[in-house]
PDB file of C-alpha atoms in Angstrom:
ATOM      1  CA  UNK A   1     -23.532  -6.343   2.232  1.00  0.00           C
ATOM      2  CA  UNK A   2     -22.653  -7.757  -1.246  1.00  0.00           C
ATOM      3  CA  UNK A   3     -19.056  -9.715  -0.932  1.00  0.00           C
ATOM      4  CA  UNK A   4     -17.083  -8.071  -4.221  1.00  0.00           C
ATOM      5  CA  UNK A   5     -15.387 -10.805  -6.311  1.00  0.00           C
ATOM      6  CA  UNK A   6     -12.072  -9.754  -5.394  1.00  0.00           C
ATOM      7  CA  UNK A   7      -8.219 -11.160  -5.539  1.00  0.00           C
ATOM      8  CA  UNK A   8      -6.766 -10.770  -1.835  1.00  0.00           C
ATOM      9  CA  UNK A   9      -3.370 -11.832  -0.916  1.00  0.00           C
ATOM     10  CA  UNK A  10      -1.405 -11.570   2.209  1.00  0.00           C
ATOM     11  CA  UNK A  11       2.337 -11.843   2.501  1.00  0.00           C
ATOM     12  CA  UNK A  12       4.469 -12.353   6.072  1.00  0.00           C
ATOM     13  CA  UNK A  13       7.256  -9.891   6.914  1.00  0.00           C
ATOM     14  CA  UNK A  14      10.311 -11.040   8.522  1.00  0.00           C
ATOM     15  CA  UNK A  15      11.372  -9.663  11.683  1.00  0.00           C
ATOM     16  CA  UNK A  16      13.775  -7.157  11.067  1.00  0.00           C
ATOM     17  CA  UNK A  17      10.924  -5.095   9.462  1.00  0.00           C
ATOM     18  CA  UNK A  18       9.357  -4.417  13.116  1.00  0.00           C
ATOM     19  CA  UNK A  19      13.161  -4.220  14.995  1.00  0.00           C
ATOM     20  CA  UNK A  20      15.268  -2.674  12.200  1.00  0.00           C
ATOM     21  CA  UNK A  21      16.435   0.407  12.741  1.00  0.00           C
ATOM     22  CA  UNK A  22      15.464   1.667   9.623  1.00  0.00           C
ATOM     23  CA  UNK A  23      11.934   2.341   8.225  1.00  0.00           C
ATOM     24  CA  UNK A  24       9.577  -0.397   7.057  1.00  0.00           C
ATOM     25  CA  UNK A  25       6.676  -0.930   5.160  1.00  0.00           C
ATOM     26  CA  UNK A  26       4.624  -1.285   8.589  1.00  0.00           C
ATOM     27  CA  UNK A  27       4.848   2.219   9.555  1.00  0.00           C
ATOM     28  CA  UNK A  28       8.327   4.027  10.720  1.00  0.00           C
ATOM     29  CA  UNK A  29       9.879   2.616  13.647  1.00  0.00           C
ATOM     30  CA  UNK A  30      10.847   6.524  15.170  1.00  0.00           C
ATOM     31  CA  UNK A  31       8.343   9.306  14.056  1.00  0.00           C
ATOM     32  CA  UNK A  32      11.102  12.220  14.669  1.00  0.00           C
ATOM     33  CA  UNK A  33      13.825  10.388  11.844  1.00  0.00           C
ATOM     34  CA  UNK A  34      13.023  11.530   8.448  1.00  0.00           C
ATOM     35  CA  UNK A  35      14.902  10.445   5.393  1.00  0.00           C
ATOM     36  CA  UNK A  36      15.433  13.850   4.088  1.00  0.00           C
ATOM     37  CA  UNK A  37      14.244  12.944   0.193  1.00  0.00           C
ATOM     38  CA  UNK A  38      13.177  15.855  -1.728  1.00  0.00           C
ATOM     39  CA  UNK A  39      10.032  14.930  -4.012  1.00  0.00           C
ATOM     40  CA  UNK A  40      12.258  13.613  -6.581  1.00  0.00           C
ATOM     41  CA  UNK A  41      14.365  11.172  -4.760  1.00  0.00           C
ATOM     42  CA  UNK A  42      14.330   7.623  -5.050  1.00  0.00           C
ATOM     43  CA  UNK A  43      15.537   5.332  -1.752  1.00  0.00           C
ATOM     44  CA  UNK A  44      16.247   2.525  -3.785  1.00  0.00           C
ATOM     45  CA  UNK A  45      17.116   0.451  -0.685  1.00  0.00           C
ATOM     46  CA  UNK A  46      16.399  -3.572  -0.808  1.00  0.00           C
ATOM     47  CA  UNK A  47      15.084  -5.340   2.102  1.00  0.00           C
ATOM     48  CA  UNK A  48      14.063  -9.046   1.631  1.00  0.00           C
ATOM     49  CA  UNK A  49      10.595 -10.149   2.820  1.00  0.00           C
ATOM     50  CA  UNK A  50       9.535 -14.035   3.146  1.00  0.00           C
ATOM     51  CA  UNK A  51       7.031 -14.875   0.425  1.00  0.00           C
ATOM     52  CA  UNK A  52       4.544 -16.050   2.968  1.00  0.00           C
ATOM     53  CA  UNK A  53       1.685 -18.046   1.394  1.00  0.00           C
ATOM     54  CA  UNK A  54      -1.116 -15.984  -1.209  1.00  0.00           C
ATOM     55  CA  UNK A  55      -4.946 -17.139  -0.638  1.00  0.00           C
ATOM     56  CA  UNK A  56      -7.804 -15.762  -1.800  1.00  0.00           C
ATOM     57  CA  UNK A  57      -9.829 -13.874   1.271  1.00  0.00           C
ATOM     58  CA  UNK A  58     -12.896 -12.551  -0.545  1.00  0.00           C
ATOM     59  CA  UNK A  59     -14.720 -12.003   2.409  1.00  0.00           C
ATOM     60  CA  UNK A  60     -12.240  -9.467   3.819  1.00  0.00           C
ATOM     61  CA  UNK A  61     -13.011  -7.150   1.405  1.00  0.00           C
ATOM     62  CA  UNK A  62     -16.855  -6.136   1.350  1.00  0.00           C
ATOM     63  CA  UNK A  63     -19.157  -3.741  -0.931  1.00  0.00           C
ATOM     64  CA  UNK A  64     -20.901  -0.906   0.963  1.00  0.00           C
ATOM     65  CA  UNK A  65     -23.978   0.483   0.153  1.00  0.00           C
ATOM     66  CA  UNK A  66     -22.276   4.006  -0.628  1.00  0.00           C
ATOM     67  CA  UNK A  67     -19.773   1.839  -3.245  1.00  0.00           C
ATOM     68  CA  UNK A  68     -17.207   1.990  -0.926  1.00  0.00           C
ATOM     69  CA  UNK A  69     -15.604  -1.137  -0.116  1.00  0.00           C
ATOM     70  CA  UNK A  70     -14.604  -2.036   3.573  1.00  0.00           C
ATOM     71  CA  UNK A  71     -11.612  -4.334   5.102  1.00  0.00           C
ATOM     72  CA  UNK A  72     -12.668  -5.819   8.419  1.00  0.00           C
ATOM     73  CA  UNK A  73     -10.082  -7.988   9.780  1.00  0.00           C
ATOM     74  CA  UNK A  74     -10.222  -9.368  13.132  1.00  0.00           C
ATOM     75  CA  UNK A  75      -9.292 -13.270  12.608  1.00  0.00           C
ATOM     76  CA  UNK A  76      -6.037 -13.460  14.617  1.00  0.00           C
ATOM     77  CA  UNK A  77      -4.763 -15.540  11.929  1.00  0.00           C
ATOM     78  CA  UNK A  78      -3.803 -12.306  10.220  1.00  0.00           C
ATOM     79  CA  UNK A  79      -2.011 -11.726  12.860  1.00  0.00           C
ATOM     80  CA  UNK A  80       2.119 -12.125  13.218  1.00  0.00           C
ATOM     81  CA  UNK A  81       4.653 -11.445  15.159  1.00  0.00           C
ATOM     82  CA  UNK A  82       6.702 -10.373  11.905  1.00  0.00           C
ATOM     83  CA  UNK A  83       3.352  -8.290  10.599  1.00  0.00           C
ATOM     84  CA  UNK A  84       1.616  -9.214   7.214  1.00  0.00           C
ATOM     85  CA  UNK A  85       0.203  -7.644   4.277  1.00  0.00           C
ATOM     86  CA  UNK A  86      -2.995  -7.981   2.827  1.00  0.00           C
ATOM     87  CA  UNK A  87      -4.089  -6.669  -0.851  1.00  0.00           C
ATOM     88  CA  UNK A  88      -6.913  -7.176  -3.117  1.00  0.00           C
ATOM     89  CA  UNK A  89      -6.816  -6.683  -7.193  1.00  0.00           C
ATOM     90  CA  UNK A  90      -9.644  -5.092  -8.594  1.00  0.00           C
ATOM     91  CA  UNK A  91     -10.616  -6.629 -11.991  1.00  0.00           C
ATOM     92  CA  UNK A  92     -12.913  -4.326 -13.814  1.00  0.00           C
ATOM     93  CA  UNK A  93     -10.618  -0.666 -13.246  1.00  0.00           C
ATOM     94  CA  UNK A  94      -8.547   0.334 -16.178  1.00  0.00           C
ATOM     95  CA  UNK A  95      -4.273   0.443 -16.170  1.00  0.00           C
ATOM     96  CA  UNK A  96      -2.618   3.706 -14.868  1.00  0.00           C
ATOM     97  CA  UNK A  97      -1.812   3.655 -18.708  1.00  0.00           C
ATOM     98  CA  UNK A  98      -5.252   4.014 -19.666  1.00  0.00           C
ATOM     99  CA  UNK A  99      -6.348   6.706 -17.226  1.00  0.00           C
ATOM    100  CA  UNK A 100      -5.737   7.830 -13.559  1.00  0.00           C
ATOM    101  CA  UNK A 101      -5.887   5.687 -10.284  1.00  0.00           C
ATOM    102  CA  UNK A 102      -7.462   7.517  -7.571  1.00  0.00           C
ATOM    103  CA  UNK A 103      -8.755   6.353  -4.517  1.00  0.00           C
ATOM    104  CA  UNK A 104     -10.366   8.019  -0.983  1.00  0.00           C
ATOM    105  CA  UNK A 105      -8.735   5.850   1.740  1.00  0.00           C
ATOM    106  CA  UNK A 106      -9.719   6.019   5.588  1.00  0.00           C
ATOM    107  CA  UNK A 107      -8.676   4.127   8.398  1.00  0.00           C
ATOM    108  CA  UNK A 108     -11.421   2.993  10.930  1.00  0.00           C
ATOM    109  CA  UNK A 109      -9.143   1.043  13.550  1.00  0.00           C
ATOM    110  CA  UNK A 110      -5.825  -0.514  13.865  1.00  0.00           C
ATOM    111  CA  UNK A 111      -2.110   0.792  14.945  1.00  0.00           C
ATOM    112  CA  UNK A 112      -1.528   3.962  14.065  1.00  0.00           C
ATOM    113  CA  UNK A 113       1.606   3.799  12.046  1.00  0.00           C
ATOM    114  CA  UNK A 114       0.491   0.735  10.140  1.00  0.00           C
ATOM    115  CA  UNK A 115       0.234   1.602   6.618  1.00  0.00           C
ATOM    116  CA  UNK A 116      -2.923   1.430   3.990  1.00  0.00           C
ATOM    117  CA  UNK A 117      -3.446   2.460   0.652  1.00  0.00           C
ATOM    118  CA  UNK A 118      -3.026   1.523  -3.154  1.00  0.00           C
ATOM    119  CA  UNK A 119      -1.180  -0.881  -5.383  1.00  0.00           C
ATOM    120  CA  UNK A 120      -1.268  -0.244  -9.132  1.00  0.00           C
ATOM    121  CA  UNK A 121       0.866  -2.276 -12.169  1.00  0.00           C
ATOM    122  CA  UNK A 122       0.228  -5.650 -10.567  1.00  0.00           C
ATOM    123  CA  UNK A 123       1.946  -8.038 -12.808  1.00  0.00           C
ATOM    124  CA  UNK A 124       3.260 -11.924 -13.094  1.00  0.00           C
ATOM    125  CA  UNK A 125       5.604 -13.472 -14.725  1.00  0.00           C
ATOM    126  CA  UNK A 126       7.524 -16.699 -14.149  1.00  0.00           C
ATOM    127  CA  UNK A 127       4.871 -17.121 -11.132  1.00  0.00           C
ATOM    128  CA  UNK A 128       6.582 -13.967  -9.560  1.00  0.00           C
ATOM    129  CA  UNK A 129       4.324 -11.335  -8.463  1.00  0.00           C
ATOM    130  CA  UNK A 130       5.287  -7.837  -8.679  1.00  0.00           C
ATOM    131  CA  UNK A 131       3.386  -4.338  -8.073  1.00  0.00           C
ATOM    132  CA  UNK A 132       3.816  -0.786  -6.978  1.00  0.00           C
ATOM    133  CA  UNK A 133       2.662   0.405  -3.879  1.00  0.00           C
ATOM    134  CA  UNK A 134       1.633   3.862  -2.338  1.00  0.00           C
ATOM    135  CA  UNK A 135       0.725   4.229   1.559  1.00  0.00           C
ATOM    136  CA  UNK A 136       0.203   6.644   4.090  1.00  0.00           C
ATOM    137  CA  UNK A 137      -0.497   6.184   7.358  1.00  0.00           C
ATOM    138  CA  UNK A 138      -2.747   7.729  10.180  1.00  0.00           C
ATOM    139  CA  UNK A 139       0.287   9.716  11.502  1.00  0.00           C
ATOM    140  CA  UNK A 140       0.155  12.087   8.538  1.00  0.00           C
ATOM    141  CA  UNK A 141       3.375  10.018   6.363  1.00  0.00           C
ATOM    142  CA  UNK A 142       3.447   8.332   3.286  1.00  0.00           C
ATOM    143  CA  UNK A 143       5.729   5.362   1.539  1.00  0.00           C
ATOM    144  CA  UNK A 144       5.999   4.404  -1.917  1.00  0.00           C
ATOM    145  CA  UNK A 145       7.918   1.109  -3.158  1.00  0.00           C
ATOM    146  CA  UNK A 146       7.658  -1.992  -5.182  1.00  0.00           C
ATOM    147  CA  UNK A 147       7.277  -5.430  -3.965  1.00  0.00           C
ATOM    148  CA  UNK A 148       8.745  -8.111  -6.582  1.00  0.00           C
ATOM    149  CA  UNK A 149       8.342 -11.506  -5.668  1.00  0.00           C
ATOM    150  CA  UNK A 150      10.079 -11.968  -1.953  1.00  0.00           C
ATOM    151  CA  UNK A 151      11.567  -8.294  -2.581  1.00  0.00           C
ATOM    152  CA  UNK A 152      10.544  -4.964  -1.007  1.00  0.00           C
ATOM    153  CA  UNK A 153      12.447  -1.844  -2.363  1.00  0.00           C
ATOM    154  CA  UNK A 154      11.616   1.682  -1.239  1.00  0.00           C
ATOM    155  CA  UNK A 155      11.200   4.817  -3.392  1.00  0.00           C
ATOM    156  CA  UNK A 156      10.684   6.789  -0.583  1.00  0.00           C
ATOM    157  CA  UNK A 157      10.680   5.806   2.783  1.00  0.00           C
ATOM    158  CA  UNK A 158       8.118   7.168   5.339  1.00  0.00           C
ATOM    159  CA  UNK A 159       8.151  10.904   5.408  1.00  0.00           C
ATOM    160  CA  UNK A 160       5.805  13.163   7.018  1.00  0.00           C
ATOM    161  CA  UNK A 161       3.423  15.915   5.109  1.00  0.00           C
ATOM    162  CA  UNK A 162       1.187  18.185   5.816  1.00  0.00           C
ATOM    163  CA  UNK A 163      -0.951  17.681   3.070  1.00  0.00           C
ATOM    164  CA  UNK A 164      -2.118  14.144   4.605  1.00  0.00           C
ATOM    165  CA  UNK A 165      -5.060  14.349   6.890  1.00  0.00           C
ATOM    166  CA  UNK A 166      -4.383  12.986  10.540  1.00  0.00           C
ATOM    167  CA  UNK A 167      -6.558  10.592  12.656  1.00  0.00           C
ATOM    168  CA  UNK A 168      -8.701   8.013  12.253  1.00  0.00           C
ATOM    169  CA  UNK A 169     -11.979   8.069  10.209  1.00  0.00           C
ATOM    170  CA  UNK A 170     -10.723  10.875   8.207  1.00  0.00           C
ATOM    171  CA  UNK A 171     -10.426  10.828   4.008  1.00  0.00           C
ATOM    172  CA  UNK A 172      -7.110  10.976   2.265  1.00  0.00           C
ATOM    173  CA  UNK A 173      -7.357  11.151  -1.691  1.00  0.00           C
ATOM    174  CA  UNK A 174      -4.771   8.954  -3.315  1.00  0.00           C
ATOM    175  CA  UNK A 175      -3.978   9.313  -6.927  1.00  0.00           C
ATOM    176  CA  UNK A 176      -1.055   8.190  -9.660  1.00  0.00           C
ATOM    177  CA  UNK A 177      -1.333   9.476 -12.826  1.00  0.00           C
ATOM    178  CA  UNK A 178       1.057   8.198 -15.608  1.00  0.00           C
ATOM    179  CA  UNK A 179       2.546  11.196 -17.666  1.00  0.00           C
ATOM    180  CA  UNK A 180       4.882   9.979 -20.234  1.00  0.00           C
ATOM    181  CA  UNK A 181       6.847   6.952 -20.752  1.00  0.00           C
ATOM    182  CA  UNK A 182       9.545   8.308 -18.005  1.00  0.00           C
ATOM    183  CA  UNK A 183       7.296   9.278 -15.294  1.00  0.00           C
ATOM    184  CA  UNK A 184       4.415   8.394 -13.001  1.00  0.00           C
ATOM    185  CA  UNK A 185       3.533  11.242 -10.978  1.00  0.00           C
ATOM    186  CA  UNK A 186       1.591  10.493  -7.112  1.00  0.00           C
ATOM    187  CA  UNK A 187      -1.000  13.250  -5.688  1.00  0.00           C
ATOM    188  CA  UNK A 188      -2.176  13.324  -2.033  1.00  0.00           C
ATOM    189  CA  UNK A 189      -5.531  15.325  -1.881  1.00  0.00           C
ATOM    190  CA  UNK A 190      -4.523  17.121  -4.916  1.00  0.00           C
ATOM    191  CA  UNK A 191      -1.088  17.646  -3.757  1.00  0.00           C
ATOM    192  CA  UNK A 192       1.811  16.502  -5.994  1.00  0.00           C
ATOM    193  CA  UNK A 193       3.991  14.990  -3.802  1.00  0.00           C
ATOM    194  CA  UNK A 194       6.413  12.740  -5.829  1.00  0.00           C
ATOM    195  CA  UNK A 195       7.415  11.506  -9.569  1.00  0.00           C
ATOM    196  CA  UNK A 196       9.042   8.421 -10.061  1.00  0.00           C
ATOM    197  CA  UNK A 197      11.361   8.536 -12.721  1.00  0.00           C
ATOM    198  CA  UNK A 198      12.712   5.314 -14.378  1.00  0.00           C
ATOM    199  CA  UNK A 199      11.734   3.177 -18.094  1.00  0.00           C
ATOM    200  CA  UNK A 200      12.514  -0.015 -15.329  1.00  0.00           C
ATOM    201  CA  UNK A 201       9.341   0.188 -14.415  1.00  0.00           C
ATOM    202  CA  UNK A 202       6.988   0.326 -17.706  1.00  0.00           C
ATOM    203  CA  UNK A 203       6.395  -3.354 -17.078  1.00  0.00           C
ATOM    204  CA  UNK A 204       3.567  -2.328 -14.557  1.00  0.00           C
ATOM    205  CA  UNK A 205       2.061   0.288 -17.499  1.00  0.00           C
ATOM    206  CA  UNK A 206      -0.692  -2.621 -18.141  1.00  0.00           C
ATOM    207  CA  UNK A 207      -0.814  -4.158 -14.461  1.00  0.00           C
ATOM    208  CA  UNK A 208      -4.089  -4.338 -12.641  1.00  0.00           C
ATOM    209  CA  UNK A 209      -4.713  -1.727  -9.386  1.00  0.00           C
ATOM    210  CA  UNK A 210      -6.187  -2.974  -6.287  1.00  0.00           C
ATOM    211  CA  UNK A 211      -6.205  -1.925  -2.422  1.00  0.00           C
ATOM    212  CA  UNK A 212      -3.666  -2.648   0.492  1.00  0.00           C
ATOM    213  CA  UNK A 213      -3.661  -2.770   4.175  1.00  0.00           C
ATOM    214  CA  UNK A 214      -0.694  -3.779   6.375  1.00  0.00           C
ATOM    215  CA  UNK A 215      -1.617  -5.945   9.919  1.00  0.00           C
ATOM    216  CA  UNK A 216       1.271  -4.310  12.122  1.00  0.00           C
ATOM    217  CA  UNK A 217       2.616  -6.616  15.336  1.00  0.00           C
ATOM    218  CA  UNK A 218       1.147  -3.706  16.924  1.00  0.00           C
ATOM    219  CA  UNK A 219      -2.378  -4.645  16.508  1.00  0.00           C
ATOM    220  CA  UNK A 220      -4.148  -6.557  18.659  1.00  0.00           C
ATOM    221  CA  UNK A 221      -6.183  -9.221  16.743  1.00  0.00           C
ATOM    222  CA  UNK A 222      -8.906 -10.812  18.000  1.00  0.00           C
ATOM    223  CA  UNK A 223      -9.292  -8.056  20.695  1.00  0.00           C
ATOM    224  CA  UNK A 224      -9.322  -4.838  17.980  1.00  0.00           C
ATOM    225  CA  UNK A 225      -9.684  -5.059  14.520  1.00  0.00           C
ATOM    226  CA  UNK A 226      -8.367  -3.328  11.293  1.00  0.00           C
ATOM    227  CA  UNK A 227     -10.444  -1.734   9.794  1.00  0.00           C
ATOM    228  CA  UNK A 228      -9.865   0.171   6.586  1.00  0.00           C
ATOM    229  CA  UNK A 229     -12.236   1.639   3.919  1.00  0.00           C
ATOM    230  CA  UNK A 230     -11.725   2.412   0.218  1.00  0.00           C
ATOM    231  CA  UNK A 231     -13.775   4.041  -2.290  1.00  0.00           C
ATOM    232  CA  UNK A 232     -12.907   4.338  -5.889  1.00  0.00           C
ATOM    233  CA  UNK A 233     -13.392   7.825  -7.602  1.00  0.00           C
TER     234      UNK A 233
END
């Protein structure tokens, strides 16, 4: 396998993300609770996360023979009792302002509620990174948010949708489109799931795109891996 030249970072989450009564990026604590939001709602609750340390771990994302990219995490150093998040940036993919960003994802191993998906509009200003995040999980739920420095803000907390294919080794296609100066559109398997209205996110238009996955406190590294497959469409 050829190792793809990507920039990979991870950030450690504070313990409340697991034990809080609210939902979190690692997945919903209670599958029976839903936020009641409609497709156009934006849940802008702010949650602080520890910035942790950023490091390049290119070997974690490997290009396979079918041009997909496999993330395979087995090293227990990526596990923490608070959970952690790993993402990688694609240097040669146009920004969302130039064309839609569409990726087919599937999870092969790891905790079912932990999120995986795509990031886009990754920018850096005054040494502070920010990005927009589009996640799903094996249980058929999705979430949207923005990570800026050490602060994560939900636009949509975890919500179950019939259009998401549930299970392991099952494909789902995520797409984000920038329609005009006021609106991003999000799609799962060609089903429109949400708009994001706000001129304040224009700063993400020229940012880079990438892949993301969450290592949950419930994952069992190194006994069981966290494995996710991504294929750029």
